[in-house]
Amino acid sequence: MSILFITSTRIGDAIISTGILAWLHEQYPEDGITIACGGPASKVFGEVPNLEALHIIKKQPNHGHWWKLWRATAPRKWRVVVDLRRSAMPWLLLAGKRYSVPKDRTGRHRVELNASMFGLPSLDPKIWTAPEHQGTAEKLLAGAKNPIALAVGANWAGKTWPADRFAELADRIRRMKAFGPGAEIVLVGGPDEREAGATLLEKQDGGRVIDAFGLDILSTYELLKRCRLMVANDSAMMHLAAASGIPTIGLFGPTKDQHYRPWGENGFVVRTPDSAETLMARLHQDNAAVSTLMDGIEVDHVLAKIGELEARGLFKAEAGGSTST
């Protein structure tokens, strides 16, 4: 028997959904797993245990992508079909158990909403990697003792904090006792986000900047596991950092942090004074406002949050086990 898991096109949503896969693997450790998802999201699942197949869902006219998936999956009986896209697929296939994520009527985080299918309060995301991904991360961070990750991009310009503020943040982080002038700034994101990080790629005060733009998702995860802090826009990189367990600060404006905040006890939020609803209303009145939606977050706001985490002792150890001064 096997499991069919239908999940998102977007990388961030795919990362959030990995907790379901971990739970399914625990419940049915001998079963193979087939995953149907969008092309970008497929990069998250390459090392999932018992992975039998990855079906890439590419949108086609007249719901042709669903018919293509049905033709590929209908010939067999599935032990479990889980669908996070609310399609008709679970009821068009032979299956022992069928689950479809409900619509949100409670304001829950997406991790909690997904887990509610199984009557559970939450299912923490889990990313699987291979030794080569660990090796890539270690090579990139060779000699780094105090790496701080920043993610300057997002899948929509309206969610992007100004790049010059990220640059100022990096400079001021290096003045903090918890990190110091030797802190390495690690820039993560897609290759198309390198331009947004151009200011940060210039060495600041002689400090080292590590360019990890375009690194594959699983190697990026291993890279983030070795960092002491992540500050990110609401993005896939934010969710990846949160899944790694490092202190992660997500910057929110026109999206709802109650739904998409960095998940876990080390996930934190700094958001604009205006609500997501207020910002979206502003955008509907003036499309040109898209570049200003995150302007309400000042560098001091982010530094204050980092200071709170420092006071809580979250930055006690540098990479490699030494003590911060």
GROMACS .gro file of C-alpha atoms in nm:
model
  325
    1MET     CA    1   0.000   0.000   0.000
    2SER     CA    2   0.107   0.357  -0.065
    3ILE     CA    3   0.022   0.714   0.029
    4LEU     CA    4  -0.069   0.995  -0.210
    5PHE     CA    5   0.009   1.345  -0.086
    6ILE     CA    6  -0.118   1.640  -0.291
    7THR     CA    7   0.036   1.969  -0.184
    8SER     CA    8   0.118   2.320  -0.296
    9THR     CA    9   0.293   2.490  -0.586
   10ARG     CA   10   0.462   2.746  -0.363
   11ILE     CA   11   0.777   2.652  -0.176
   12GLY     CA   12   0.674   2.817   0.152
   13ASP     CA   13   0.342   2.633   0.165
   14ALA     CA   14   0.520   2.309   0.077
   15ILE     CA   15   0.760   2.356   0.368
   16ILE     CA   16   0.468   2.416   0.605
   17SER     CA   17   0.307   2.093   0.484
   18THR     CA   18   0.608   1.870   0.554
   19GLY     CA   19   0.488   1.798   0.907
   20ILE     CA   20   0.205   1.598   0.754
   21LEU     CA   21   0.453   1.381   0.566
   22ALA     CA   22   0.653   1.319   0.883
   23TRP     CA   23   0.337   1.213   1.064
   24LEU     CA   24   0.225   0.987   0.779
   25HIS     CA   25   0.566   0.822   0.770
   26GLU     CA   26   0.544   0.754   1.144
   27GLN     CA   27   0.197   0.603   1.108
   28TYR     CA   28   0.282   0.393   0.802
   29PRO     CA   29   0.661   0.343   0.808
   30GLU     CA   30   0.664   0.073   0.541
   31ASP     CA   31   0.442   0.253   0.289
   32GLY     CA   32   0.575   0.428  -0.017
   33ILE     CA   33   0.487   0.795  -0.063
   34THR     CA   34   0.388   0.964  -0.388
   35ILE     CA   35   0.385   1.344  -0.384
   36ALA     CA   36   0.196   1.562  -0.631
   37CYS     CA   37   0.296   1.930  -0.623
   38GLY     CA   38   0.405   2.225  -0.831
   39GLY     CA   39   0.750   2.235  -0.987
   40PRO     CA   40   0.905   2.487  -0.743
   41ALA     CA   41   0.769   2.299  -0.442
   42SER     CA   42   0.912   1.967  -0.561
   43LYS     CA   43   1.260   2.086  -0.456
   44VAL     CA   44   1.154   2.047  -0.093
   45PHE     CA   45   1.077   1.675  -0.115
   46GLY     CA   46   1.380   1.513  -0.277
   47GLU     CA   47   1.490   1.324   0.035
   48VAL     CA   48   1.151   1.228   0.182
   49PRO     CA   49   1.171   0.870   0.319
   50ASN     CA   50   1.009   0.600   0.104
   51LEU     CA   51   0.953   0.846  -0.180
   52GLU     CA   52   0.816   0.652  -0.474
   53ALA     CA   53   0.735   0.930  -0.719
   54LEU     CA   54   0.705   1.304  -0.763
   55HIS     CA   55   0.423   1.418  -0.993
   56ILE     CA   56   0.466   1.776  -1.105
   57ILE     CA   57   0.134   1.959  -1.133
   58LYS     CA   58   0.158   2.218  -1.409
   59LYS     CA   59  -0.162   2.411  -1.461
   60GLN     CA   60  -0.336   2.338  -1.791
   61PRO     CA   61  -0.657   2.465  -1.953
   62ASN     CA   62  -0.987   2.303  -1.858
   63HIS     CA   63  -0.838   2.143  -1.547
   64GLY     CA   64  -0.618   1.927  -1.764
   65HIS     CA   65  -0.355   1.904  -1.489
   66TRP     CA   66  -0.603   1.724  -1.263
   67TRP     CA   67  -0.700   1.478  -1.532
   68LYS     CA   68  -0.331   1.408  -1.594
   69LEU     CA   69  -0.277   1.339  -1.224
   70TRP     CA   70  -0.589   1.121  -1.209
   71ARG     CA   71  -0.471   0.910  -1.502
   72ALA     CA   72  -0.138   0.857  -1.329
   73THR     CA   73  -0.286   0.761  -0.991
   74ALA     CA   74  -0.621   0.591  -1.068
   75PRO     CA   75  -0.490   0.243  -1.158
   76ARG     CA   76  -0.402   0.158  -0.796
   77LYS     CA   77  -0.564   0.162  -0.454
   78TRP     CA   78  -0.412   0.401  -0.202
   79ARG     CA   79  -0.398   0.344   0.171
   80VAL     CA   80  -0.430   0.720   0.231
   81VAL     CA   81  -0.491   1.020   0.005
   82VAL     CA   82  -0.422   1.363   0.154
   83ASP     CA   83  -0.513   1.673  -0.045
   84LEU     CA   84  -0.411   2.026   0.057
   85ARG     CA   85  -0.556   2.180  -0.260
   86ARG     CA   86  -0.921   2.093  -0.196
   87SER     CA   87  -0.960   1.916  -0.530
   88ALA     CA   88  -1.194   1.628  -0.604
   89MET     CA   89  -0.903   1.386  -0.630
   90PRO     CA   90  -0.950   1.204  -0.296
   91TRP     CA   91  -1.303   1.105  -0.402
   92LEU     CA   92  -1.207   1.008  -0.757
   93LEU     CA   93  -0.954   0.749  -0.645
   94LEU     CA   94  -0.973   0.414  -0.465
   95ALA     CA   95  -0.849   0.486  -0.115
   96GLY     CA   96  -0.874   0.347   0.235
   97LYS     CA   97  -0.869   0.692   0.396
   98ARG     CA   98  -0.924   1.036   0.246
   99TYR     CA   99  -0.833   1.374   0.390
  100SER     CA  100  -0.887   1.723   0.249
  101VAL     CA  101  -0.778   2.039   0.427
  102PRO     CA  102  -1.077   2.243   0.547
  103LYS     CA  103  -1.135   2.607   0.468
  104ASP     CA  104  -1.010   2.838   0.738
  105ARG     CA  105  -1.281   2.992   0.952
  106THR     CA  106  -1.084   3.039   1.272
  107GLY     CA  107  -0.772   3.240   1.187
  108ARG     CA  108  -0.544   2.946   1.268
  109HIS     CA  109  -0.190   2.913   1.149
  110ARG     CA  110  -0.161   2.697   0.839
  111VAL     CA  111   0.037   2.436   1.036
  112GLU     CA  112  -0.258   2.404   1.274
  113LEU     CA  113  -0.513   2.405   0.994
  114ASN     CA  114  -0.331   2.124   0.815
  115ALA     CA  115  -0.305   1.917   1.132
  116SER     CA  116  -0.675   1.959   1.203
  117MET     CA  117  -0.748   1.711   0.921
  118PHE     CA  118  -0.622   1.439   1.153
  119GLY     CA  119  -0.769   1.580   1.476
  120LEU     CA  120  -0.427   1.701   1.589
  121PRO     CA  121  -0.331   2.046   1.726
  122SER     CA  122  -0.023   2.088   1.503
  123LEU     CA  123   0.239   1.901   1.302
  124ASP     CA  124   0.580   2.065   1.304
  125PRO     CA  125   0.745   2.097   0.961
  126LYS     CA  126   1.034   1.859   0.895
  127ILE     CA  127   1.291   1.875   0.616
  128TRP     CA  128   1.495   1.573   0.508
  129THR     CA  129   1.840   1.617   0.355
  130ALA     CA  130   2.134   1.403   0.241
  131PRO     CA  131   2.506   1.416   0.327
  132GLU     CA  132   2.582   1.610   0.009
  133HIS     CA  133   2.357   1.893   0.125
  134GLN     CA  134   2.533   1.903   0.460
  135GLY     CA  135   2.868   1.907   0.282
  136THR     CA  136   2.765   2.196   0.060
  137ALA     CA  137   2.657   2.401   0.362
  138GLU     CA  138   2.978   2.329   0.552
  139LYS     CA  139   3.188   2.427   0.252
  140LEU     CA  140   3.007   2.759   0.211
  141LEU     CA  141   3.042   2.836   0.581
  142ALA     CA  142   3.404   2.724   0.605
  143GLY     CA  143   3.567   2.922   0.883
  144ALA     CA  144   3.245   3.101   0.981
  145LYS     CA  145   3.192   3.120   1.357
  146ASN     CA  146   2.907   3.369   1.384
  147PRO     CA  147   2.679   3.346   1.076
  148ILE     CA  148   2.363   3.559   1.060
  149ALA     CA  149   2.116   3.484   0.780
  150LEU     CA  150   1.911   3.744   0.595
  151ALA     CA  151   1.647   3.684   0.327
  152VAL     CA  152   1.579   4.004   0.135
  153GLY     CA  153   1.337   3.859  -0.122
  154ALA     CA  154   0.980   3.731  -0.135
  155ASN     CA  155   0.740   3.606  -0.401
  156TRP     CA  156   0.568   3.946  -0.420
  157ALA     CA  157   0.716   4.295  -0.409
  158GLY     CA  158   0.454   4.408  -0.156
  159LYS     CA  159   0.602   4.176   0.108
  160THR     CA  160   0.958   4.301   0.061
  161TRP     CA  161   1.122   4.519   0.324
  162PRO     CA  162   1.346   4.786   0.162
  163ALA     CA  163   1.691   4.649   0.081
  164ASP     CA  164   1.868   4.952   0.228
  165ARG     CA  165   1.707   4.875   0.564
  166PHE     CA  166   1.837   4.519   0.548
  167ALA     CA  167   2.182   4.667   0.481
  168GLU     CA  168   2.155   4.900   0.780
  169LEU     CA  169   2.029   4.612   0.993
  170ALA     CA  170   2.332   4.401   0.900
  171ASP     CA  171   2.564   4.685   0.995
  172ARG     CA  172   2.395   4.741   1.329
  173ILE     CA  173   2.376   4.370   1.414
  174ARG     CA  174   2.755   4.369   1.396
  175ARG     CA  175   2.759   4.635   1.667
  176MET     CA  176   2.561   4.417   1.906
  177LYS     CA  177   2.746   4.238   2.185
  178ALA     CA  178   2.576   3.909   2.098
  179PHE     CA  179   2.731   3.907   1.750
  180GLY     CA  180   3.012   4.159   1.705
  181PRO     CA  181   3.199   4.300   1.404
  182GLY     CA  182   3.315   3.955   1.293
  183ALA     CA  183   2.964   3.825   1.232
  184GLU     CA  184   2.924   3.677   0.886
  185ILE     CA  185   2.615   3.786   0.691
  186VAL     CA  186   2.467   3.493   0.498
  187LEU     CA  187   2.234   3.596   0.215
  188VAL     CA  188   1.982   3.332   0.105
  189GLY     CA  189   1.712   3.326  -0.160
  190GLY     CA  190   1.653   3.255  -0.526
  191PRO     CA  191   1.903   3.361  -0.794
  192ASP     CA  192   1.662   3.633  -0.907
  193GLU     CA  193   1.691   3.794  -0.563
  194ARG     CA  194   2.065   3.860  -0.587
  195GLU     CA  195   2.001   4.207  -0.734
  196ALA     CA  196   1.791   4.298  -0.430
  197GLY     CA  197   2.086   4.197  -0.213
  198ALA     CA  198   2.344   4.394  -0.413
  199THR     CA  199   2.402   4.648  -0.135
  200LEU     CA  200   2.453   4.371   0.118
  201LEU     CA  201   2.694   4.183  -0.107
  202GLU     CA  202   2.942   4.466  -0.064
  203LYS     CA  203   3.153   4.398   0.244
  204GLN     CA  204   3.050   4.615   0.534
  205ASP     CA  205   3.316   4.737   0.778
  206GLY     CA  206   3.541   4.459   0.657
  207GLY     CA  207   3.289   4.194   0.758
  208ARG     CA  208   3.238   3.878   0.556
  209VAL     CA  209   2.928   3.838   0.340
  210ILE     CA  210   2.841   3.489   0.212
  211ASP     CA  211   2.645   3.479  -0.114
  212ALA     CA  212   2.409   3.179  -0.099
  213PHE     CA  213   2.159   3.310  -0.355
  214GLY     CA  214   2.047   3.032  -0.586
  215LEU     CA  215   2.156   2.750  -0.357
  216ASP     CA  216   1.922   2.452  -0.372
  217ILE     CA  217   1.654   2.432  -0.104
  218LEU     CA  218   1.794   2.136   0.090
  219SER     CA  219   2.148   2.276   0.105
  220THR     CA  220   2.002   2.611   0.210
  221TYR     CA  221   1.822   2.434   0.493
  222GLU     CA  222   2.151   2.285   0.614
  223LEU     CA  223   2.312   2.627   0.581
  224LEU     CA  224   2.042   2.787   0.794
  225LYS     CA  225   2.072   2.520   1.062
  226ARG     CA  226   2.426   2.645   1.117
  227CYS     CA  227   2.328   3.013   1.154
  228ARG     CA  228   2.255   3.189   1.481
  229LEU     CA  229   1.968   3.405   1.359
  230MET     CA  230   1.749   3.462   1.054
  231VAL     CA  231   1.568   3.785   0.963
  232ALA     CA  232   1.343   3.743   0.661
  233ASN     CA  233   1.045   3.875   0.474
  234ASP     CA  234   0.735   3.654   0.476
  235SER     CA  235   0.884   3.401   0.233
  236ALA     CA  236   0.989   3.043   0.173
  237MET     CA  237   1.328   3.123   0.326
  238MET     CA  238   1.156   3.233   0.645
  239HIS     CA  239   0.965   2.906   0.671
  240LEU     CA  240   1.279   2.708   0.592
  241ALA     CA  241   1.471   2.882   0.871
  242ALA     CA  242   1.188   2.826   1.116
  243ALA     CA  243   1.181   2.456   1.026
  244SER     CA  244   1.554   2.440   1.101
  245GLY     CA  245   1.488   2.554   1.457
  246ILE     CA  246   1.707   2.865   1.462
  247PRO     CA  247   1.568   3.194   1.599
  248THR     CA  248   1.372   3.335   1.305
  249ILE     CA  249   1.221   3.683   1.280
  250GLY     CA  250   0.960   3.723   1.006
  251LEU     CA  251   0.877   4.070   0.875
  252PHE     CA  252   0.507   4.113   0.796
  253GLY     CA  253   0.293   4.382   0.639
  254PRO     CA  254   0.025   4.302   0.380
  255THR     CA  255   0.008   3.932   0.478
  256LYS     CA  256  -0.141   3.783   0.792
  257ASP     CA  257   0.117   3.674   1.046
  258GLN     CA  258  -0.148   3.476   1.235
  259HIS     CA  259  -0.163   3.245   0.933
  260TYR     CA  260   0.199   3.244   0.820
  261ARG     CA  261   0.427   3.349   1.105
  262PRO     CA  262   0.749   3.148   1.144
  263TRP     CA  263   0.628   2.831   1.311
  264GLY     CA  264   0.779   2.703   1.634
  265GLU     CA  265   0.904   2.822   1.970
  266ASN     CA  266   1.189   3.010   1.801
  267GLY     CA  267   0.965   3.186   1.550
  268PHE     CA  268   0.897   3.558   1.601
  269VAL     CA  269   0.725   3.843   1.416
  270VAL     CA  270   0.784   4.212   1.357
  271ARG     CA  271   0.499   4.364   1.162
  272THR     CA  272   0.393   4.702   1.033
  273PRO     CA  273   0.178   4.922   1.257
  274ASP     CA  274  -0.098   4.891   0.996
  275SER     CA  275  -0.284   4.563   0.965
  276ALA     CA  276  -0.272   4.345   0.657
  277GLU     CA  277  -0.630   4.447   0.576
  278THR     CA  278  -0.546   4.818   0.598
  279LEU     CA  279  -0.244   4.778   0.372
  280MET     CA  280  -0.435   4.578   0.113
  281ALA     CA  281  -0.710   4.841   0.112
  282ARG     CA  282  -0.443   5.104   0.045
  283LEU     CA  283  -0.308   4.896  -0.242
  284HIS     CA  284  -0.654   4.861  -0.398
  285GLN     CA  285  -0.683   5.239  -0.399
  286ASP     CA  286  -0.335   5.294  -0.544
  287ASN     CA  287  -0.139   5.015  -0.716
  288ALA     CA  288   0.176   5.223  -0.694
  289ALA     CA  289   0.169   5.177  -0.316
  290VAL     CA  290   0.302   4.822  -0.355
  291SER     CA  291   0.660   4.938  -0.298
  292THR     CA  292   0.570   5.111   0.030
  293LEU     CA  293   0.365   4.848   0.212
  294MET     CA  294   0.653   4.740   0.435
  295ASP     CA  295   0.783   5.090   0.508
  296GLY     CA  296   0.616   5.095   0.851
  297ILE     CA  297   0.884   4.862   0.988
  298GLU     CA  298   1.192   5.056   1.100
  299VAL     CA  299   1.535   4.907   1.158
  300ASP     CA  300   1.499   4.995   1.527
  301HIS     CA  301   1.187   4.777   1.546
  302VAL     CA  302   1.382   4.473   1.426
  303LEU     CA  303   1.678   4.549   1.650
  304ALA     CA  304   1.445   4.575   1.947
  305LYS     CA  305   1.312   4.226   1.874
  306ILE     CA  306   1.666   4.090   1.840
  307GLY     CA  307   1.746   4.255   2.172
  308GLU     CA  308   1.452   4.075   2.332
  309LEU     CA  309   1.580   3.743   2.204
  310GLU     CA  310   1.930   3.824   2.329
  311ALA     CA  311   1.788   3.900   2.674
  312ARG     CA  312   1.618   3.560   2.669
  313GLY     CA  313   1.953   3.392   2.608
  314LEU     CA  314   1.883   3.264   2.258
  315PHE     CA  315   2.225   3.371   2.126
  316LYS     CA  316   2.450   3.220   2.393
  317ALA     CA  317   2.669   3.007   2.170
  318GLU     CA  318   2.846   3.088   1.848
  319ALA     CA  319   2.874   2.825   1.575
  320GLY     CA  320   3.132   2.567   1.675
  321GLY     CA  321   3.039   2.590   2.044
  322SER     CA  322   3.234   2.901   2.150
  323THR     CA  323   3.081   3.165   2.373
  324SER     CA  324   2.978   3.506   2.242
  325THR     CA  325   3.142   3.811   2.395
   0.00000   0.00000   0.00000
